[in-house]
Each structure stands twice: as C-alpha cells, then as structure tokens.
C-alpha cells in the first residue's frame, strides 16, 4: 500500500473518531508506521502535524454545531475532547477570532439572511423582486 493511501486511511480513521480520545500512537499503529515516521509523513503530505489536524477538525465540527444547534457550549467542548469549556474557548478564539458564544450569535444572524434579488416573471410578463431582507436576531 502506498504512503498517500495510508495517510488517507488515517484521515478517514480520524474523521470517524473525532469525538473519541485519539492518540498518535493508535493512528500510527493502524497505518503500520512508527510514530516518528507517521508524524513526519503526515506532516509532509497534509502540511500540518497530526494532532494539529485533529484539533482543527474538532473545532470545525464544533463550529458547525454552534451555528446549527442550541447545544450547550460546555457539552460541545466535552464532546470534542476538550478538558473544559475554558480550554475549548481559548482554542476556538485562537482559530476563529471569536468566542464560541459570539460565533454562535453572529452565525445565527448571518444564517437568517434570505436570498436577495431573485426575480420571478409573473403571468403578465412583468418582473417582480422576491427579496428577503436580513434581520438581526
């Protein structure tokens, strides 16, 4: 099996286990590499370290949950293996530039914006604008 396929398999493993306690040793073992060689190969192929990739993917999934659900921030933090809401908030703010709470509030305002400027031809041949304006929550 070539190394790129093994890296892809390890990424698939990571994606399936984002909510679990993922260890570099386990990912390397299932890829049939030593930890050192796997870490080096992963970084060369993906462009980031294994655990940095895991952290960013967890934060990305958490961001989607913040925007789309009313789940408590603490529960989301624990779900994605952060030891506390505070450590989750620090990591989240470092990556996204906003606290989880601010991100949730902003993303909800943005998601309520309708599509503007859609023109529908009426039965009499005239055009009318079917515009939904953005409203703050």
Tab-separated table of N, CA and C in Angstrom:
chain	number	residue	atom	x	y	z
A	1	UNK	N	0.849	-1.173	0.000
A	1	UNK	CA	0.000	0.000	0.000
A	1	UNK	C	0.900	1.243	0.000
A	2	UNK	N	0.590	2.224	-0.868
A	2	UNK	CA	1.454	3.397	-0.905
A	2	UNK	C	1.167	4.323	0.273
A	3	UNK	N	2.136	5.184	0.554
A	3	UNK	CA	2.044	6.016	1.759
A	3	UNK	C	0.896	7.023	1.697
A	4	UNK	N	0.585	7.567	0.511
A	4	UNK	CA	-0.527	8.526	0.419
A	4	UNK	C	-1.857	7.848	0.740
A	5	UNK	N	-2.017	6.622	0.304
A	5	UNK	CA	-3.236	5.881	0.621
A	5	UNK	C	-3.308	5.602	2.123
A	6	UNK	N	-2.175	5.287	2.727
A	6	UNK	CA	-2.160	5.050	4.173
A	6	UNK	C	-2.482	6.331	4.949
A	7	UNK	N	-1.990	7.465	4.459
A	7	UNK	CA	-2.320	8.740	5.100
A	7	UNK	C	-3.811	9.014	4.948
A	8	UNK	N	-4.363	8.760	3.760
A	8	UNK	CA	-5.800	8.963	3.557
A	8	UNK	C	-6.606	8.053	4.479
A	9	UNK	N	-6.168	6.818	4.632
A	9	UNK	CA	-6.844	5.897	5.555
A	9	UNK	C	-6.776	6.415	6.993
A	10	UNK	N	-5.643	7.008	7.358
A	10	UNK	CA	-5.520	7.551	8.714
A	10	UNK	C	-6.432	8.768	8.889
A	11	UNK	N	-6.585	9.580	7.846
A	11	UNK	CA	-7.507	10.721	7.908
A	11	UNK	C	-8.940	10.215	8.063
A	12	UNK	N	-9.284	9.169	7.327
A	12	UNK	CA	-10.616	8.568	7.467
A	12	UNK	C	-10.837	8.077	8.900
A	13	UNK	N	-9.811	7.459	9.485
A	13	UNK	CA	-9.884	6.990	10.866
A	13	UNK	C	-10.111	8.167	11.819
A	14	UNK	N	-9.361	9.244	11.607
A	14	UNK	CA	-9.502	10.437	12.447
A	14	UNK	C	-10.922	10.985	12.344
A	15	UNK	N	-11.426	11.108	11.126
A	15	UNK	CA	-12.765	11.660	10.910
A	15	UNK	C	-13.841	10.826	11.609
A	16	UNK	N	-13.687	9.514	11.592
A	16	UNK	CA	-14.667	8.634	12.239
A	16	UNK	C	-14.588	8.698	13.761
A	17	UNK	N	-13.459	9.183	14.274
A	17	UNK	CA	-13.226	9.156	15.715
A	17	UNK	C	-12.985	10.532	16.327
A	18	UNK	N	-13.469	11.590	15.691
A	18	UNK	CA	-13.235	12.944	16.200
A	18	UNK	C	-13.741	13.138	17.623
A	19	UNK	N	-14.783	12.444	17.987
A	19	UNK	CA	-15.363	12.607	19.326
A	19	UNK	C	-14.742	11.658	20.347
A	20	UNK	N	-13.765	10.903	19.918
A	20	UNK	CA	-13.091	9.951	20.811
A	20	UNK	C	-11.724	10.498	21.208
A	21	UNK	N	-11.108	9.867	22.191
A	21	UNK	CA	-9.759	10.228	22.605
A	21	UNK	C	-8.773	9.619	21.602
A	22	UNK	N	-8.322	10.414	20.658
A	22	UNK	CA	-7.437	9.938	19.590
A	22	UNK	C	-5.991	10.121	20.030
A	23	UNK	N	-5.206	9.066	19.882
A	23	UNK	CA	-3.790	9.119	20.225
A	23	UNK	C	-2.957	8.899	18.968
A	24	UNK	N	-1.877	9.643	18.872
A	24	UNK	CA	-0.962	9.499	17.744
A	24	UNK	C	-0.482	8.057	17.619
A	25	UNK	N	-0.209	7.423	18.736
A	25	UNK	CA	0.289	6.044	18.712
A	25	UNK	C	-0.709	5.100	18.046
A	26	UNK	N	-1.999	5.300	18.304
A	26	UNK	CA	-3.031	4.440	17.717
A	26	UNK	C	-3.161	4.684	16.213
A	27	UNK	N	-3.120	5.938	15.803
A	27	UNK	CA	-3.224	6.250	14.373
A	27	UNK	C	-2.017	5.680	13.634
A	28	UNK	N	-0.836	5.848	14.194
A	28	UNK	CA	0.382	5.318	13.573
A	28	UNK	C	0.323	3.794	13.495
A	29	UNK	N	-0.151	3.159	14.566
A	29	UNK	CA	-0.234	1.699	14.591
A	29	UNK	C	-1.161	1.182	13.501
A	30	UNK	N	-2.340	1.781	13.353
A	30	UNK	CA	-3.281	1.303	12.342
A	30	UNK	C	-2.787	1.604	10.928
A	31	UNK	N	-1.814	2.530	10.802
A	31	UNK	CA	-1.220	2.829	9.496
A	31	UNK	C	0.036	2.004	9.238
A	32	UNK	N	0.444	1.209	10.233
A	32	UNK	CA	1.623	0.341	10.139
A	32	UNK	C	2.924	1.129	10.017
A	33	UNK	N	3.011	2.253	10.739
A	33	UNK	CA	4.223	3.060	10.786
A	33	UNK	C	4.615	3.274	12.236
A	34	UNK	N	5.894	3.609	12.450
A	34	UNK	CA	6.296	4.070	13.774
A	34	UNK	C	5.694	5.458	13.964
A	35	UNK	N	5.554	5.883	15.211
A	35	UNK	CA	5.006	7.213	15.475
A	35	UNK	C	5.840	8.293	14.791
A	36	UNK	N	7.155	8.177	14.907
A	36	UNK	CA	8.045	9.169	14.313
A	36	UNK	C	7.849	9.246	12.802
A	37	UNK	N	7.895	8.096	12.136
A	37	UNK	CA	7.773	8.084	10.677
A	37	UNK	C	6.377	8.547	10.242
A	38	UNK	N	5.355	8.106	10.949
A	38	UNK	CA	3.998	8.507	10.596
A	38	UNK	C	3.826	10.016	10.742
A	39	UNK	N	4.299	10.565	11.862
A	39	UNK	CA	4.176	12.006	12.091
A	39	UNK	C	4.873	12.790	10.975
A	40	UNK	N	6.068	12.362	10.618
A	40	UNK	CA	6.836	13.032	9.565
A	40	UNK	C	6.116	12.939	8.229
A	41	UNK	N	5.622	11.760	7.883
A	41	UNK	CA	4.931	11.525	6.617
A	41	UNK	C	3.604	12.293	6.560
A	42	UNK	N	2.872	12.300	7.658
A	42	UNK	CA	1.600	13.025	7.713
A	42	UNK	C	1.839	14.513	7.488
A	43	UNK	N	2.821	15.064	8.192
A	43	UNK	CA	3.122	16.492	8.059
A	43	UNK	C	3.538	16.830	6.633
A	44	UNK	N	4.347	15.985	6.037
A	44	UNK	CA	4.798	16.214	4.658
A	44	UNK	C	3.620	16.157	3.679
A	45	UNK	N	2.699	15.240	3.889
A	45	UNK	CA	1.569	15.034	2.975
A	45	UNK	C	0.458	16.053	3.185
A	46	UNK	N	0.102	16.315	4.434
A	46	UNK	CA	-1.055	17.149	4.758
A	46	UNK	C	-0.665	18.612	4.986
A	47	UNK	N	0.554	18.841	5.447
A	47	UNK	CA	1.012	20.209	5.670
A	47	UNK	C	0.857	20.700	7.091
A	48	UNK	N	0.460	19.821	7.980
A	48	UNK	CA	0.316	20.160	9.395
A	48	UNK	C	0.558	18.897	10.218
A	49	UNK	N	0.791	19.074	11.502
A	49	UNK	CA	1.004	17.900	12.346
A	49	UNK	C	-0.311	17.144	12.538
A	50	UNK	N	-0.205	15.904	12.940
A	50	UNK	CA	-1.383	15.053	13.131
A	50	UNK	C	-2.326	15.664	14.163
A	51	UNK	N	-1.805	15.993	15.322
A	51	UNK	CA	-2.670	16.470	16.393
A	51	UNK	C	-3.198	17.881	16.122
A	52	UNK	N	-2.459	18.687	15.359
A	52	UNK	CA	-2.980	19.991	14.952
A	52	UNK	C	-4.150	19.791	13.990
A	53	UNK	N	-4.022	18.820	13.100
A	53	UNK	CA	-5.122	18.490	12.186
A	53	UNK	C	-6.354	18.043	12.984
A	54	UNK	N	-6.141	17.173	13.949
A	54	UNK	CA	-7.247	16.678	14.785
A	54	UNK	C	-7.916	17.844	15.509
A	55	UNK	N	-7.119	18.731	16.099
A	55	UNK	CA	-7.668	19.878	16.837
A	55	UNK	C	-8.481	20.783	15.919
A	56	UNK	N	-7.949	21.090	14.745
A	56	UNK	CA	-8.671	21.968	13.812
A	56	UNK	C	-9.953	21.319	13.298
A	57	UNK	N	-9.924	20.028	13.049
A	57	UNK	CA	-11.131	19.338	12.595
A	57	UNK	C	-12.189	19.315	13.697
A	58	UNK	N	-11.761	19.097	14.935
A	58	UNK	CA	-12.707	19.114	16.051
A	58	UNK	C	-13.332	20.500	16.198
A	59	UNK	N	-12.508	21.525	16.099
A	59	UNK	CA	-13.024	22.886	16.218
A	59	UNK	C	-13.956	23.226	15.061
A	60	UNK	N	-13.656	22.730	13.887
A	60	UNK	CA	-14.517	22.961	12.725
A	60	UNK	C	-15.887	22.311	12.919
A	61	UNK	N	-15.901	21.087	13.391
A	61	UNK	CA	-17.169	20.397	13.657
A	61	UNK	C	-17.928	21.085	14.792
A	62	UNK	N	-17.190	21.531	15.804
A	62	UNK	CA	-17.824	22.248	16.912
A	62	UNK	C	-18.442	23.554	16.417
A	63	UNK	N	-17.771	24.242	15.510
A	63	UNK	CA	-18.302	25.492	14.954
A	63	UNK	C	-19.620	25.245	14.233
A	64	UNK	N	-19.694	24.155	13.494
A	64	UNK	CA	-20.953	23.822	12.815
A	64	UNK	C	-22.059	23.575	13.830
A	65	UNK	N	-21.744	22.869	14.896
A	65	UNK	CA	-22.756	22.610	15.933
A	65	UNK	C	-23.188	23.890	16.632
A	66	UNK	N	-22.243	24.783	16.859
A	66	UNK	CA	-22.596	26.057	17.484
A	66	UNK	C	-23.576	26.833	16.616
A	67	UNK	N	-23.343	26.820	15.327
A	67	UNK	CA	-24.186	27.576	14.399
A	67	UNK	C	-25.549	26.929	14.184
A	68	UNK	N	-25.601	25.604	14.254
A	68	UNK	CA	-26.812	24.895	13.840
A	68	UNK	C	-27.656	24.327	14.973
A	69	UNK	N	-27.128	24.336	16.199
A	69	UNK	CA	-27.882	23.747	17.312
A	69	UNK	C	-27.914	24.702	18.503
A	70	UNK	N	-28.708	24.344	19.483
A	70	UNK	CA	-28.757	25.088	20.743
A	70	UNK	C	-28.037	24.328	21.856
A	71	UNK	N	-27.232	23.344	21.486
A	71	UNK	CA	-26.491	22.550	22.468
A	71	UNK	C	-25.615	23.474	23.315
A	72	UNK	N	-25.518	23.183	24.596
A	72	UNK	CA	-24.687	23.988	25.491
A	72	UNK	C	-23.235	23.936	25.031
A	73	UNK	N	-22.557	25.062	25.151
A	73	UNK	CA	-21.154	25.155	24.737
A	73	UNK	C	-20.303	24.164	25.517
A	74	UNK	N	-20.576	23.999	26.798
A	74	UNK	CA	-19.828	23.035	27.615
A	74	UNK	C	-19.967	21.622	27.059
A	75	UNK	N	-21.170	21.237	26.672
A	75	UNK	CA	-21.387	19.897	26.118
A	75	UNK	C	-20.640	19.706	24.806
A	76	UNK	N	-20.630	20.734	23.968
A	76	UNK	CA	-19.890	20.657	22.701
A	76	UNK	C	-18.399	20.527	22.987
A	77	UNK	N	-17.906	21.290	23.950
A	77	UNK	CA	-16.487	21.223	24.318
A	77	UNK	C	-16.104	19.811	24.751
A	78	UNK	N	-16.895	19.218	25.631
A	78	UNK	CA	-16.594	17.864	26.102
A	78	UNK	C	-16.756	16.832	24.990
A	79	UNK	N	-17.745	17.009	24.148
A	79	UNK	CA	-17.966	16.077	23.035
A	79	UNK	C	-16.723	15.970	22.158
A	80	UNK	N	-16.065	17.109	21.933
A	80	UNK	CA	-14.888	17.126	21.067
A	80	UNK	C	-13.581	17.056	21.851
A	81	UNK	N	-13.657	16.453	23.040
A	81	UNK	CA	-12.499	16.061	23.832
A	81	UNK	C	-11.691	17.212	24.428
A	82	UNK	N	-12.316	18.357	24.653
A	82	UNK	CA	-11.636	19.427	25.370
A	82	UNK	C	-11.880	19.210	26.854
A	83	UNK	N	-10.882	19.501	27.672
A	83	UNK	CA	-10.975	19.199	29.101
A	83	UNK	C	-11.885	20.159	29.855
A	84	UNK	N	-12.150	21.327	29.272
A	84	UNK	CA	-13.034	22.297	29.919
A	84	UNK	C	-13.584	23.258	28.872
A	85	UNK	N	-14.626	23.971	29.257
A	85	UNK	CA	-15.170	24.998	28.365
A	85	UNK	C	-14.133	26.099	28.134
A	86	UNK	N	-13.324	26.388	29.149
A	86	UNK	CA	-12.312	27.435	29.033
A	86	UNK	C	-11.247	27.067	28.005
A	87	UNK	N	-10.753	25.832	28.047
A	87	UNK	CA	-9.728	25.433	27.072
A	87	UNK	C	-10.315	25.395	25.661
A	88	UNK	N	-11.564	24.970	25.549
A	88	UNK	CA	-12.254	24.985	24.260
A	88	UNK	C	-12.381	26.415	23.742
A	89	UNK	N	-12.805	27.326	24.605
A	89	UNK	CA	-12.994	28.724	24.206
A	89	UNK	C	-11.688	29.366	23.758
A	90	UNK	N	-10.597	29.084	24.474
A	90	UNK	CA	-9.295	29.637	24.075
A	90	UNK	C	-8.879	29.127	22.704
A	91	UNK	N	-8.996	27.814	22.495
A	91	UNK	CA	-8.617	27.230	21.202
A	91	UNK	C	-9.526	27.737	20.087
A	92	UNK	N	-10.808	27.849	20.370
A	92	UNK	CA	-11.776	28.309	19.380
A	92	UNK	C	-11.484	29.747	18.976
A	93	UNK	N	-11.247	30.598	19.973
A	93	UNK	CA	-10.975	32.013	19.686
A	93	UNK	C	-9.668	32.171	18.917
A	94	UNK	N	-8.684	31.357	19.234
A	94	UNK	CA	-7.402	31.424	18.527
A	94	UNK	C	-7.585	31.077	17.046
A	95	UNK	N	-8.434	30.105	16.749
A	95	UNK	CA	-8.643	29.675	15.365
A	95	UNK	C	-9.616	30.576	14.617
A	96	UNK	N	-10.709	30.971	15.263
A	96	UNK	CA	-11.779	31.697	14.571
A	96	UNK	C	-11.840	33.195	14.883
A	97	UNK	N	-11.074	33.657	15.862
A	97	UNK	CA	-11.061	35.079	16.180
A	97	UNK	C	-12.286	35.565	16.936
A	98	UNK	N	-13.078	34.651	17.430
A	98	UNK	CA	-14.278	34.998	18.197
A	98	UNK	C	-14.527	33.903	19.221
A	99	UNK	N	-15.154	34.274	20.316
A	99	UNK	CA	-15.506	33.266	21.319
A	99	UNK	C	-16.604	32.375	20.744
A	100	UNK	N	-16.766	31.174	21.265
A	100	UNK	CA	-17.854	30.309	20.786
A	100	UNK	C	-19.224	30.984	20.882
A	101	UNK	N	-19.463	31.709	21.961
A	101	UNK	CA	-20.758	32.383	22.136
A	101	UNK	C	-20.957	33.463	21.070
A	102	UNK	N	-19.924	34.284	20.837
A	102	UNK	CA	-20.028	35.329	19.809
A	102	UNK	C	-20.182	34.711	18.423
A	103	UNK	N	-19.441	33.633	18.176
A	103	UNK	CA	-19.545	32.946	16.884
A	103	UNK	C	-20.966	32.434	16.671
A	104	UNK	N	-21.532	31.833	17.697
A	104	UNK	CA	-22.902	31.313	17.608
A	104	UNK	C	-23.881	32.442	17.298
A	105	UNK	N	-23.782	33.534	18.011
A	105	UNK	CA	-24.693	34.660	17.800
A	105	UNK	C	-24.528	35.261	16.411
A	106	UNK	N	-23.305	35.433	15.963
A	106	UNK	CA	-23.045	36.002	14.641
A	106	UNK	C	-23.493	35.064	13.539
A	107	UNK	N	-23.195	33.796	13.670
A	107	UNK	CA	-23.556	32.844	12.611
A	107	UNK	C	-25.064	32.703	12.497
A	108	UNK	N	-25.765	32.852	13.588
A	108	UNK	CA	-27.232	32.776	13.525
A	108	UNK	C	-27.807	33.990	12.827
A	109	UNK	N	-27.222	35.150	13.044
A	109	UNK	CA	-27.679	36.348	12.344
A	109	UNK	C	-27.420	36.203	10.853
A	110	UNK	N	-26.253	35.701	10.522
A	110	UNK	CA	-25.897	35.539	9.116
A	110	UNK	C	-26.799	34.509	8.455
A	111	UNK	N	-27.063	33.415	9.136
A	111	UNK	CA	-27.855	32.349	8.527
A	111	UNK	C	-29.314	32.740	8.320
A	112	UNK	N	-29.765	33.814	8.953
A	112	UNK	CA	-31.144	34.247	8.777
A	112	UNK	C	-31.317	35.144	7.558
A	113	UNK	N	-30.235	35.467	6.888
A	113	UNK	CA	-30.325	36.302	5.695
A	113	UNK	C	-30.891	35.483	4.555
A	114	UNK	N	-31.922	36.008	3.946
A	114	UNK	CA	-32.512	35.341	2.796
A	114	UNK	C	-31.788	35.725	1.524
A	115	UNK	N	-32.123	35.057	0.464
A	115	UNK	CA	-31.531	35.326	-0.834
A	115	UNK	C	-32.179	36.578	-1.412
A	116	UNK	N	-31.377	37.563	-1.719
A	116	UNK	CA	-31.901	38.828	-2.244
A	116	UNK	C	-31.790	38.855	-3.758
A	117	UNK	N	-32.687	39.609	-4.376
A	117	UNK	CA	-32.570	39.861	-5.804
A	117	UNK	C	-33.032	38.740	-6.702
A	118	UNK	N	-33.883	37.870	-6.225
A	118	UNK	CA	-34.424	36.808	-7.067
A	118	UNK	C	-35.606	37.380	-7.827
A	119	UNK	N	-35.536	37.328	-9.130
A	119	UNK	CA	-36.612	37.888	-9.944
A	119	UNK	C	-37.478	36.774	-10.507
A	120	UNK	N	-38.769	36.938	-10.360
A	120	UNK	CA	-39.735	35.949	-10.832
A	120	UNK	C	-40.601	36.617	-11.886
A	121	UNK	N	-40.730	35.988	-13.014
A	121	UNK	CA	-41.598	36.509	-14.064
A	121	UNK	C	-43.033	36.156	-13.757
A	122	UNK	N	-43.875	37.175	-13.698
A	122	UNK	CA	-45.288	36.959	-13.427
A	122	UNK	C	-46.019	36.489	-14.670
A	123	UNK	N	-47.270	36.096	-14.494
A	123	UNK	CA	-48.073	35.597	-15.616
A	123	UNK	C	-48.336	36.680	-16.655
A	124	UNK	N	-48.252	37.951	-16.243
A	124	UNK	CA	-48.469	39.034	-17.193
A	124	UNK	C	-47.173	39.477	-17.873
A	125	UNK	N	-46.072	38.772	-17.598
A	125	UNK	CA	-44.797	39.082	-18.232
A	125	UNK	C	-43.950	40.082	-17.462
A	126	UNK	N	-44.489	40.645	-16.384
A	126	UNK	CA	-43.719	41.619	-15.612
A	126	UNK	C	-42.795	40.899	-14.633
A	127	UNK	N	-41.732	41.572	-14.262
A	127	UNK	CA	-40.796	41.012	-13.293
A	127	UNK	C	-41.030	41.639	-11.940
A	128	UNK	N	-40.948	40.847	-10.919
A	128	UNK	CA	-41.043	41.389	-9.565
A	128	UNK	C	-39.907	40.824	-8.742
A	129	UNK	N	-39.468	41.573	-7.792
A	129	UNK	CA	-38.368	41.134	-6.947
A	129	UNK	C	-38.921	40.394	-5.743
A	130	UNK	N	-38.405	39.223	-5.523
A	130	UNK	CA	-38.780	38.421	-4.364
A	130	UNK	C	-37.614	38.511	-3.387
A	131	UNK	N	-37.508	39.623	-2.677
A	131	UNK	CA	-36.351	39.895	-1.849
A	131	UNK	C	-36.688	39.724	-0.376
A	132	UNK	N	-35.872	38.959	0.318
A	132	UNK	CA	-35.994	38.823	1.759
A	132	UNK	C	-34.833	39.582	2.377
A	133	UNK	N	-35.126	40.525	3.226
A	133	UNK	CA	-34.076	41.319	3.846
A	133	UNK	C	-33.509	40.597	5.050
A	134	UNK	N	-32.250	40.880	5.330
A	134	UNK	CA	-31.611	40.306	6.511
A	134	UNK	C	-32.096	41.045	7.742
A	135	UNK	N	-32.405	40.291	8.755
A	135	UNK	CA	-32.842	40.880	10.016
A	135	UNK	C	-31.966	40.346	11.136
A	136	UNK	N	-31.606	41.211	12.018
A	136	UNK	CA	-30.828	40.775	13.178
A	136	UNK	C	-31.732	39.980	14.098
A	137	UNK	N	-31.139	39.051	14.793
A	137	UNK	CA	-31.917	38.207	15.711
A	137	UNK	C	-32.450	38.995	16.866
